[in-house]
Coordinates of C-alpha atoms in Angstrom, one line a residue:
Chain A
X215 CA 17.0 -41.4 7.2
X216 CA 18.2 -44.6 5.6
X217 CA 21.4 -44.8 7.7
X218 CA 21.7 -47.9 9.8
X219 CA 22.1 -47.4 13.5
X220 CA 24.4 -50.4 13.9
X221 CA 27.6 -49.6 12.0
X222 CA 28.8 -52.0 9.4
X223 CA 31.6 -54.2 10.7
X224 CA 34.5 -55.0 8.3
X225 CA 35.9 -58.5 8.7
X226 CA 39.6 -59.1 9.5
X227 CA 39.9 -60.9 6.2
X228 CA 38.7 -57.9 4.2
X229 CA 41.1 -55.6 6.1
X230 CA 44.0 -58.0 5.5
X231 CA 43.3 -58.1 1.7
X232 CA 43.3 -54.3 1.6
X233 CA 46.6 -54.2 3.5
X234 CA 48.2 -56.7 1.1
X235 CA 47.0 -54.6 -1.9
X236 CA 48.4 -51.4 -0.4
X237 CA 51.8 -53.0 0.4
X238 CA 51.9 -54.4 -3.2
X239 CA 51.1 -51.0 -4.7
X240 CA 53.9 -49.5 -2.5
X241 CA 56.3 -52.0 -4.0
X242 CA 55.0 -51.1 -7.5
X243 CA 55.6 -47.3 -6.9
X244 CA 59.1 -47.9 -5.6
X245 CA 59.9 -50.3 -8.5
X246 CA 58.4 -48.0 -11.2
X247 CA 60.5 -45.0 -9.8
X248 CA 63.7 -46.8 -11.0
X249 CA 62.4 -46.8 -14.6
X250 CA 63.0 -43.6 -16.5
X251 CA 59.8 -42.6 -18.3
X252 CA 60.6 -38.9 -18.8
X253 CA 57.4 -37.0 -18.5
X254 CA 55.3 -39.9 -17.3
X255 CA 57.2 -40.4 -14.0
X256 CA 55.1 -38.0 -12.0
X257 CA 51.7 -38.9 -13.5
X258 CA 52.3 -42.7 -13.0
X259 CA 53.5 -42.1 -9.4
X260 CA 50.4 -39.9 -8.7
X261 CA 48.0 -42.4 -10.3
X262 CA 49.3 -45.2 -8.1
X263 CA 49.1 -42.9 -5.0
X264 CA 45.4 -42.1 -5.9
X265 CA 44.7 -45.8 -6.2
X266 CA 46.2 -46.5 -2.8
X267 CA 44.3 -43.6 -1.3
X268 CA 41.0 -44.9 -2.7
X269 CA 41.5 -48.2 -0.9
X270 CA 42.3 -46.5 2.4
X271 CA 39.2 -44.2 2.0
X272 CA 36.8 -46.9 1.0
X273 CA 37.7 -49.6 3.5
X274 CA 39.9 -48.4 6.3
X275 CA 38.0 -45.1 6.5
X276 CA 34.8 -46.9 5.9
X277 CA 33.6 -44.5 3.2
X278 CA 32.0 -47.3 1.2
X279 CA 29.5 -47.9 3.9
X280 CA 28.7 -44.4 5.0
X281 CA 25.5 -42.5 4.4
X282 CA 24.8 -40.0 1.7
X283 CA 25.8 -36.9 3.6
X284 CA 29.4 -38.0 4.3
X285 CA 29.8 -39.4 0.8
X286 CA 28.5 -36.3 -1.0
X287 CA 30.4 -33.8 1.2
X288 CA 33.6 -35.8 0.7
X289 CA 33.1 -35.7 -3.1
X290 CA 32.5 -31.9 -2.9
X291 CA 35.7 -31.5 -1.0
X292 CA 37.7 -33.5 -3.5
X293 CA 36.1 -31.5 -6.4
X294 CA 37.1 -28.3 -4.7
X295 CA 40.6 -29.7 -4.2
X296 CA 40.9 -30.6 -7.9
X297 CA 39.7 -27.1 -8.9
X298 CA 42.2 -25.5 -6.4
X299 CA 45.2 -27.5 -7.5
X300 CA 44.2 -27.9 -11.2
X301 CA 43.4 -24.2 -11.9
X302 CA 46.4 -22.9 -10.0
X303 CA 48.7 -25.2 -11.8
X304 CA 47.1 -24.4 -15.1
X305 CA 47.7 -20.7 -14.5
X306 CA 51.4 -21.3 -13.6
X307 CA 52.1 -23.8 -16.4
X308 CA 50.5 -21.8 -19.3
X309 CA 51.2 -18.2 -18.2
Chain B
X24 CA 14.9 -40.3 29.8
X25 CA 17.5 -42.0 27.7
X26 CA 20.3 -39.9 26.2
X27 CA 20.6 -40.8 22.6
X28 CA 24.1 -40.8 21.1
X29 CA 24.1 -39.3 17.6
X30 CA 26.7 -41.5 16.0
X31 CA 26.2 -40.1 12.5
X32 CA 26.4 -36.5 13.7
X33 CA 29.7 -37.2 15.6
X34 CA 31.1 -38.8 12.4
X35 CA 30.0 -35.9 10.2
X36 CA 31.7 -33.5 12.6
X37 CA 34.9 -35.4 12.3
X38 CA 34.8 -35.6 8.5
X39 CA 34.2 -31.8 8.3
X40 CA 37.4 -31.4 10.3
X41 CA 39.2 -33.8 8.0
X42 CA 38.1 -31.8 5.0
X43 CA 39.8 -28.8 6.4
X44 CA 43.0 -30.9 6.9
X45 CA 42.8 -32.1 3.3
X46 CA 42.6 -28.5 2.0
X47 CA 45.4 -27.5 4.3
X48 CA 47.8 -30.1 2.8
X49 CA 46.2 -29.5 -0.6
X50 CA 47.5 -25.9 -0.4
X51 CA 51.0 -27.1 0.3
X52 CA 50.8 -29.5 -2.7
X53 CA 49.8 -26.6 -4.9
X54 CA 53.0 -24.9 -3.9
X55 CA 54.9 -28.1 -4.6
X56 CA 53.3 -28.4 -8.1
X57 CA 54.1 -24.8 -9.0
X58 CA 57.7 -24.9 -7.9
X59 CA 58.2 -28.3 -9.4
X60 CA 57.1 -26.9 -12.7
X61 CA 59.6 -24.0 -12.3
X62 CA 62.6 -26.0 -11.1
X63 CA 62.2 -29.6 -12.3
X64 CA 66.0 -30.4 -12.4
X65 CA 66.6 -29.1 -8.9
X66 CA 63.7 -31.1 -7.5
X67 CA 65.1 -34.2 -9.1
X68 CA 68.5 -33.5 -7.6
X69 CA 66.8 -32.9 -4.2
X70 CA 64.7 -36.1 -4.4
X71 CA 67.9 -38.1 -5.0
X72 CA 69.3 -36.8 -1.7
X73 CA 66.5 -38.4 0.2
X74 CA 66.8 -42.0 1.3
X75 CA 64.0 -43.9 -0.5
X76 CA 64.6 -46.9 1.7
X77 CA 63.7 -45.0 4.8
X78 CA 60.8 -43.4 2.9
X79 CA 59.5 -46.8 1.8
X80 CA 60.0 -48.3 5.3
X81 CA 58.0 -45.4 6.8
X82 CA 55.2 -46.0 4.2
X83 CA 55.0 -49.6 5.2
X84 CA 55.0 -48.8 8.9
X85 CA 52.1 -46.3 8.4
X86 CA 50.1 -48.7 6.2
X87 CA 50.5 -51.5 8.8
X88 CA 49.5 -49.2 11.6
X89 CA 46.4 -48.0 9.6
X90 CA 45.5 -51.7 9.2
X91 CA 45.8 -52.4 12.9
X92 CA 43.7 -49.3 13.8
X93 CA 41.0 -50.5 11.4
X94 CA 41.3 -54.0 12.9
X95 CA 41.0 -52.6 16.4
X96 CA 37.6 -51.1 15.5
X97 CA 36.5 -54.4 14.2
X98 CA 37.8 -56.1 17.3
X99 CA 35.9 -53.8 19.7
X100 CA 32.7 -54.2 17.8
X101 CA 33.1 -58.0 18.0
X102 CA 33.6 -57.6 21.7
X103 CA 37.3 -58.8 21.9
X104 CA 38.6 -56.1 24.3
X105 CA 42.1 -57.6 24.8
X106 CA 42.7 -57.7 21.0
X107 CA 41.6 -54.1 20.7
X108 CA 44.1 -53.1 23.4
X109 CA 46.9 -55.0 21.7
X110 CA 46.2 -53.6 18.3
X111 CA 46.0 -50.0 19.5
X112 CA 49.2 -50.4 21.5
X113 CA 50.9 -51.8 18.4
X114 CA 49.6 -48.9 16.3
X115 CA 51.0 -46.3 18.7
X116 CA 54.3 -48.2 18.6
X117 CA 54.3 -47.9 14.8
X118 CA 53.8 -44.2 15.1
X119 CA 56.7 -44.1 17.4
X120 CA 58.9 -46.1 14.9
X121 CA 57.9 -43.6 12.2
X122 CA 59.0 -40.7 14.3
X123 CA 62.3 -42.3 15.2
X124 CA 63.0 -42.9 11.4
X125 CA 62.1 -39.3 10.8
X126 CA 64.5 -38.2 13.5
X127 CA 67.4 -40.1 11.9
X128 CA 66.4 -38.8 8.5
X129 CA 66.2 -35.2 9.5
X130 CA 69.3 -35.6 11.6
X131 CA 71.4 -36.9 8.7
X132 CA 70.1 -34.0 6.5
X133 CA 71.0 -31.4 9.1
X134 CA 74.4 -33.0 9.6
X135 CA 75.0 -32.5 5.8
X136 CA 74.2 -28.8 6.2
X137 CA 70.8 -29.2 4.6
X138 CA 68.2 -27.3 6.6
X139 CA 66.3 -24.0 6.2
X140 CA 68.8 -21.1 6.0
X141 CA 71.9 -23.3 6.0
X142 CA 75.0 -22.1 4.0
X143 CA 74.7 -24.9 1.4
X144 CA 71.0 -24.1 0.6
X145 CA 71.3 -20.3 0.8
X146 CA 74.3 -20.1 -1.5
X147 CA 73.2 -23.1 -3.8
X148 CA 70.6 -23.5 -6.4
X149 CA 67.3 -21.6 -5.6
X150 CA 65.3 -24.6 -6.7
X151 CA 67.1 -26.9 -4.3
X152 CA 66.4 -24.4 -1.4
X153 CA 62.7 -24.4 -2.3
X154 CA 62.6 -28.2 -2.5
X155 CA 64.1 -28.7 0.9
X156 CA 62.0 -25.8 2.3
X157 CA 58.9 -27.6 1.2
X158 CA 60.3 -30.9 2.4
X159 CA 60.8 -29.6 5.9
X160 CA 57.4 -27.8 6.1
X161 CA 55.4 -30.7 4.7
X162 CA 57.1 -33.6 6.5
X163 CA 57.3 -31.4 9.6
X164 CA 53.5 -30.7 9.5
X165 CA 52.9 -34.3 8.8
X166 CA 55.1 -35.4 11.7
X167 CA 53.1 -33.1 14.0
X168 CA 49.9 -34.9 12.7
X169 CA 51.5 -38.2 13.6
X170 CA 52.1 -37.0 17.1
X171 CA 48.5 -35.7 17.5
X172 CA 47.3 -39.0 16.1
X173 CA 49.3 -40.9 18.6
X174 CA 47.9 -38.8 21.4
X175 CA 44.3 -39.5 20.2
X176 CA 45.0 -43.2 19.9
X177 CA 46.5 -43.2 23.4
X178 CA 43.4 -41.5 24.8
X179 CA 41.3 -44.1 23.0
X180 CA 43.5 -46.9 24.5
X181 CA 43.0 -45.5 28.0
X182 CA 39.3 -45.2 27.4
X183 CA 39.1 -48.8 26.3
X184 CA 41.0 -49.8 29.5
X185 CA 38.7 -47.9 31.8
X186 CA 35.6 -49.1 29.9
X187 CA 34.5 -45.7 28.5
X188 CA 34.8 -47.3 25.0
X189 CA 33.0 -50.6 24.5
X190 CA 31.2 -52.4 21.7
X191 CA 28.3 -49.9 21.8
X192 CA 30.2 -46.6 22.3
X193 CA 33.0 -46.5 19.8
X194 CA 32.9 -42.9 18.5
X195 CA 36.1 -41.8 20.1
X196 CA 38.0 -44.7 18.8
X197 CA 36.3 -44.4 15.4
X198 CA 37.2 -40.7 15.0
X199 CA 40.8 -41.2 16.3
X200 CA 41.0 -44.0 13.7
X201 CA 39.8 -41.6 11.0
X202 CA 42.4 -39.1 12.0
X203 CA 45.1 -41.8 11.9
X204 CA 44.0 -42.9 8.4
X205 CA 44.2 -39.2 7.2
X206 CA 47.8 -39.1 8.4
X207 CA 48.4 -42.2 6.3
X208 CA 46.6 -40.7 3.3
X209 CA 48.8 -37.6 3.3
X210 CA 51.9 -39.7 3.6
X211 CA 50.9 -41.8 0.5
X212 CA 51.2 -38.5 -1.5
X213 CA 54.2 -37.1 0.3
X214 CA 56.2 -40.3 -0.3
X215 CA 56.2 -40.3 -4.2
X216 CA 56.4 -36.5 -4.4
X217 CA 59.5 -36.1 -2.3
X218 CA 61.3 -39.5 -2.4
X219 CA 60.6 -40.8 -5.8
X220 CA 60.8 -37.8 -8.1
X221 CA 63.4 -38.4 -10.8

């Protein structure tokens, strides 16, 4: 196995940068919500949420530094989630 | 004989549990998507009822607490025990602030006769009833997760105090941290879906 025994330690600086990005993105979502974009309101809000979640997963949850098993099983879960939400919504929207 | 600690195995176990949590909330978000498609106007009306300032404040509180939990894991690995204790205590305090905000928020809604099976919702628009039904179920379940996360962080804090967690044995703290970040992840989606729909 190529997984290190000693876990990777994130520096305080890295964590602070991630926090600042997350807080900035929160500001952006709130700001954008005051602009009327019609149909695009929800997709834009969700896109920003996905970006924020990516930062939390990669750095706070350490996913960037995990071994293959955790990364692959995580991707499988998200794929399943996309199928579950996507296909169900597809059915409802185009029935 | 030396007992080996299977760090990776412990972590995989925690992640498997987190996947089931992701799917649990995913199912609720499917419900949200389907009903949002059916009653977009009512959902917009419902969203405007919610206080986006409290929502944004709670988002900031959770993000900061996620940061302090991640920093506490760095601190314990660098051997600064006191800093770890301080950061964990602060994170638990943030969870408490979140719940207090939630209490006032729910309290105000219930005061305005907006709660499951209330007169206003039962006799009003069906879409609005569904919106607030989902609001109470999803934020309620999320609130329960905040409480569980606080309990896990408190156990970790005690374990650091008594020396059961130190620089070489951090799995309990690591996994509690993962759980806390998951709570944060879910809120990142709940916030725009409920507070910012227009």
